[in-house]
XYZ file of N, CA and C in Angstrom:
339
model
N 0.869 -1.164 0.047
C 0.099 -0.023 0.059
C 0.888 1.277 -0.001
N 0.586 2.161 -0.820
C 1.421 3.374 -0.855
C 0.702 4.475 -0.029
N 1.335 5.663 0.049
C 0.841 6.691 0.999
C -0.556 7.170 0.509
N -0.708 7.394 -0.855
C -2.056 7.879 -1.275
C -3.221 6.872 -1.027
N -2.837 5.569 -1.182
C -3.861 4.581 -1.004
C -4.302 4.565 0.548
N -3.194 4.764 1.310
C -3.510 4.719 2.819
C -4.335 5.936 3.128
N -4.054 7.009 2.732
C -4.789 8.268 3.038
C -6.141 8.100 2.522
N -6.411 7.552 1.318
C -7.827 7.389 0.750
C -8.622 6.416 1.608
N -8.011 5.387 1.993
C -8.638 4.163 2.851
C -8.942 4.596 4.191
N -8.010 5.146 4.850
C -8.033 5.386 6.288
C -8.324 6.848 6.824
N -8.019 7.751 6.002
C -8.074 9.242 6.437
C -9.090 10.014 5.800
N -9.218 9.885 4.425
C -10.155 10.683 3.614
C -11.617 9.971 3.518
N -11.660 8.754 3.974
C -13.033 8.027 3.722
C -14.106 8.797 4.341
N -15.205 8.907 3.601
C -16.442 9.539 3.948
C -16.332 11.058 4.137
N -15.284 11.618 3.512
C -15.256 13.049 3.531
C -15.281 13.659 2.129
N -15.725 14.848 1.956
C -15.912 15.448 0.678
C -14.782 16.268 0.231
N -14.018 15.802 -0.883
C -12.894 16.561 -1.393
C -13.475 17.755 -2.225
N -12.857 18.828 -2.102
C -13.170 20.103 -2.918
C -12.200 20.187 -3.965
N -12.745 20.332 -5.227
C -11.917 20.281 -6.415
C -11.337 21.764 -6.651
N -10.103 21.778 -6.883
C -9.425 23.051 -7.287
C -8.957 22.878 -8.779
N -9.015 23.878 -9.588
C -8.687 23.659 -11.002
C -7.255 23.253 -11.302
N -6.268 23.682 -10.448
C -4.907 23.405 -10.727
C -4.458 22.233 -9.910
N -5.349 21.427 -9.409
C -4.931 20.345 -8.461
C -4.000 19.321 -9.215
N -3.016 18.882 -8.444
C -2.428 17.583 -8.808
C -3.157 16.587 -8.243
N -3.046 15.307 -8.720
C -3.906 14.295 -8.270
C -3.700 13.940 -6.792
N -2.520 14.361 -6.317
C -2.245 13.925 -4.911
C -2.533 15.055 -3.784
N -3.070 16.250 -4.343
C -3.342 17.251 -3.381
C -4.848 17.275 -3.256
N -5.345 17.229 -1.981
C -6.839 17.168 -1.778
C -7.171 18.264 -0.844
N -8.256 19.034 -1.156
C -8.725 20.088 -0.345
C -9.987 19.714 0.337
N -10.140 20.190 1.546
C -11.361 19.908 2.339
C -11.861 21.013 3.108
N -13.150 20.990 3.363
C -13.746 22.089 4.237
C -13.096 22.073 5.641
N -13.400 23.149 6.229
C -12.933 23.233 7.730
C -13.449 22.145 8.530
N -14.660 21.783 8.476
C -15.208 20.711 9.320
C -14.592 19.372 8.927
N -14.396 19.078 7.600
C -13.803 17.758 7.223
C -12.325 17.762 7.622
N -11.623 18.904 7.533
C -10.188 19.026 7.858
C -10.032 18.715 9.329
N -10.955 19.167 10.186
C -10.942 18.847 11.667
C -10.945 17.315 11.869
N -11.826 16.628 11.099
C -11.951 15.144 11.186
C -10.613 14.517 10.728
N -10.078 15.043 9.714
C -8.755 14.496 9.244
C -7.646 14.633 10.313
N -7.635 15.804 10.982
C -6.618 15.940 12.073
C -6.795 14.984 13.195
N -8.080 14.628 13.524
C -8.306 13.577 14.560
C -7.784 12.313 14.063
N -8.103 11.924 12.839
C -7.643 10.572 12.327
C -6.191 10.524 12.167
N -5.539 11.481 11.770
C -4.038 11.371 11.534
C -3.433 11.313 13.060
N -3.958 11.992 13.938
C -3.432 11.874 15.317
C -3.547 10.410 15.820
N -4.727 9.819 15.498
C -4.941 8.475 15.897
C -3.903 7.464 15.362
N -3.644 7.611 14.060
C -2.658 6.821 13.382
C -1.198 7.246 13.598
N -0.961 8.360 14.176
C 0.464 8.770 14.447
C 1.082 9.342 13.098
N 0.279 9.837 12.239
C 0.778 10.324 10.974
C 1.099 11.854 11.223
N 2.111 12.199 10.521
C 2.629 13.622 10.630
C 2.141 14.507 9.592
N 2.196 15.811 9.710
C 1.862 16.825 8.778
C 3.107 17.753 8.664
N 3.552 17.934 7.451
C 4.740 18.795 7.204
C 4.130 20.294 7.007
N 3.022 20.432 6.402
C 2.479 21.760 6.123
C 1.054 21.680 5.917
N 0.391 22.885 6.307
C -1.089 23.041 6.120
C -1.143 24.310 5.135
N -1.945 24.174 4.115
C -2.081 25.171 3.162
C -3.636 25.493 2.899
N -4.130 26.534 3.457
C -5.526 26.886 3.259
C -5.691 27.870 2.038
N -6.877 27.771 1.468
C -7.298 28.623 0.366
C -8.583 29.295 0.711
N -8.795 30.422 0.197
C -10.062 31.182 0.448
C -10.550 31.736 -0.945
N -11.820 31.418 -1.273
C -12.314 31.778 -2.525
C -11.432 31.506 -3.729
N -10.825 30.392 -3.745
C -9.974 30.007 -4.867
C -8.685 30.551 -4.855
N -8.338 31.318 -3.822
C -6.982 32.007 -3.739
C -6.158 31.462 -2.648
N -4.928 31.337 -2.887
C -3.975 30.856 -1.813
C -4.010 31.832 -0.626
N -4.157 31.274 0.529
C -4.322 32.222 1.765
C -3.065 32.182 2.615
N -2.341 31.073 2.598
C -1.096 31.030 3.458
C -0.645 29.675 3.641
N 0.449 29.500 4.487
C 0.918 28.159 4.729
C 1.601 28.248 6.105
N 1.421 27.163 6.882
C 2.174 26.964 8.144
C 2.766 25.511 8.157
N 4.030 25.419 8.567
C 4.681 24.199 8.637
C 5.146 23.834 10.040
N 5.484 22.523 10.183
C 5.908 22.144 11.491
C 7.160 22.833 11.859
N 8.014 23.250 10.872
C 9.188 23.991 11.261
C 8.910 25.386 11.803
N 7.810 25.975 11.341
C 7.402 27.246 11.916
C 7.273 27.132 13.432
N 6.786 26.021 13.814
C 6.452 25.780 15.313
C 7.612 25.042 16.023
N 8.675 24.721 15.280
C 9.849 24.017 15.809
C 9.429 22.687 16.519
N 8.507 21.953 15.860
C 7.939 20.654 16.311
C 8.188 19.564 15.210
N 8.148 18.381 15.632
C 8.158 17.281 14.750
C 6.858 17.217 13.996
N 6.894 16.665 12.746
C 5.731 16.653 11.951
C 4.619 15.795 12.517
N 5.059 14.783 13.349
C 4.034 13.999 14.042
C 3.490 14.501 15.295
N 4.021 15.699 15.833
C 3.453 16.296 17.004
C 2.180 17.010 16.745
N 1.058 16.504 17.338
C -0.247 17.076 17.083
C -0.388 18.530 17.611
N 0.386 18.915 18.463
C 0.275 20.223 19.079
C 0.461 21.331 17.978
N 1.493 21.139 17.084
C 1.714 22.214 16.122
C 0.462 22.237 15.069
N 0.056 21.050 14.583
C -0.980 21.219 13.565
C -2.305 21.602 14.087
N -2.631 21.267 15.318
C -3.840 21.708 15.904
C -3.820 23.208 16.197
N -2.683 23.771 16.608
C -2.512 25.154 16.868
C -2.661 25.956 15.601
N -1.931 25.345 14.561
C -1.953 26.067 13.246
C -3.406 26.225 12.728
N -4.095 25.103 12.785
C -5.394 25.003 12.292
C -6.336 26.047 13.052
N -6.193 26.116 14.369
C -7.000 26.993 15.163
C -6.609 28.457 14.727
N -5.403 28.763 14.516
C -4.931 30.116 14.122
C -5.538 30.454 12.748
N -5.546 29.506 11.858
C -6.130 29.890 10.534
C -7.713 30.136 10.590
N -8.325 29.219 11.394
C -9.784 29.394 11.684
C -10.171 30.713 12.314
N -9.252 31.139 13.148
C -9.542 32.417 13.836
C -9.313 33.670 12.968
N -8.360 33.473 12.020
C -8.132 34.582 11.036
C -9.240 34.743 9.988
N -9.710 33.616 9.535
C -10.720 33.575 8.369
C -11.534 32.351 8.498
N -12.897 32.541 8.367
C -13.854 31.424 8.276
C -13.924 30.900 6.903
N -14.366 29.704 6.755
C -14.610 28.981 5.564
C -13.437 28.810 4.651
N -12.269 28.492 5.161
C -11.091 28.269 4.375
C -11.246 26.833 3.892
N -10.519 26.519 2.832
C -10.453 25.204 2.316
C -8.959 24.765 2.569
N -8.804 23.476 3.142
C -7.471 23.065 3.625
C -6.918 21.961 2.835
N -5.622 21.963 2.588
C -4.793 20.910 2.015
C -3.624 20.746 2.985
N -3.026 19.581 2.964
C -1.815 19.321 3.795
C -0.850 18.378 3.093
N 0.365 18.407 3.543
C 1.296 17.316 3.183
C 1.559 16.510 4.347
N 1.441 15.209 4.141
C 1.452 14.208 5.191
C 2.756 13.478 5.244
N 3.097 12.968 6.430
C 4.269 12.089 6.609
C 3.633 10.779 7.221
N 3.882 9.716 6.453
C 3.308 8.388 6.884
C 4.499 7.501 6.918
N 4.797 6.894 7.991
C 6.017 6.098 8.182
C 5.936 4.751 7.259
N 7.073 4.222 6.873
C 7.131 3.005 6.099
C 6.527 1.939 6.946
N 6.811 1.923 8.203
C 6.290 0.921 9.156
C 4.763 0.845 9.165
N 4.056 2.022 9.218
C 2.644 2.106 9.171
C 2.152 1.563 7.800
N 2.686 1.938 6.741
C 2.319 1.494 5.414
C 2.478 -0.115 5.285
N 3.509 -0.580 5.769
C 3.734 -1.969 5.699
C 2.758 -2.735 6.561
N 2.435 -2.226 7.747
C 1.384 -2.786 8.599
C 0.066 -2.848 7.962
N -0.337 -1.690 7.240
C -1.601 -1.543 6.589
C -1.662 -2.570 5.374
N -0.587 -2.673 4.661
C -0.490 -3.677 3.578
C -0.773 -5.091 4.016
N -0.122 -5.449 5.152
C -0.342 -6.841 5.731
C -1.760 -7.054 6.106
N -2.407 -5.986 6.722
C -3.675 -6.084 7.217
C -4.881 -6.011 6.127
N -4.470 -5.624 4.891
C -5.410 -5.375 3.874
C -5.952 -6.715 3.238
């Protein structure tokens, strides 16, 4: 199982992706409510986030990375705080993120499939 298959099967399931015209196939945008669910799920699996990129009305809004907070990608404190800060600045953002999934977790998921 590769990273994208894992995300589709375990993280993005039952959530509504929002299409952006310039999307790469591996970049997925979600509403604020769905992204909150994603954060809960990745914390459960111990997945990391390298960066969060929100958009507003089809325009790039900003980016925050784990390095901005001097935290490991897998530390939920940084991505929860970043998400809260974005929500506080602007309502109804659409969120994308870059994820870190360990090879060990992918191997385990492959065995259990």
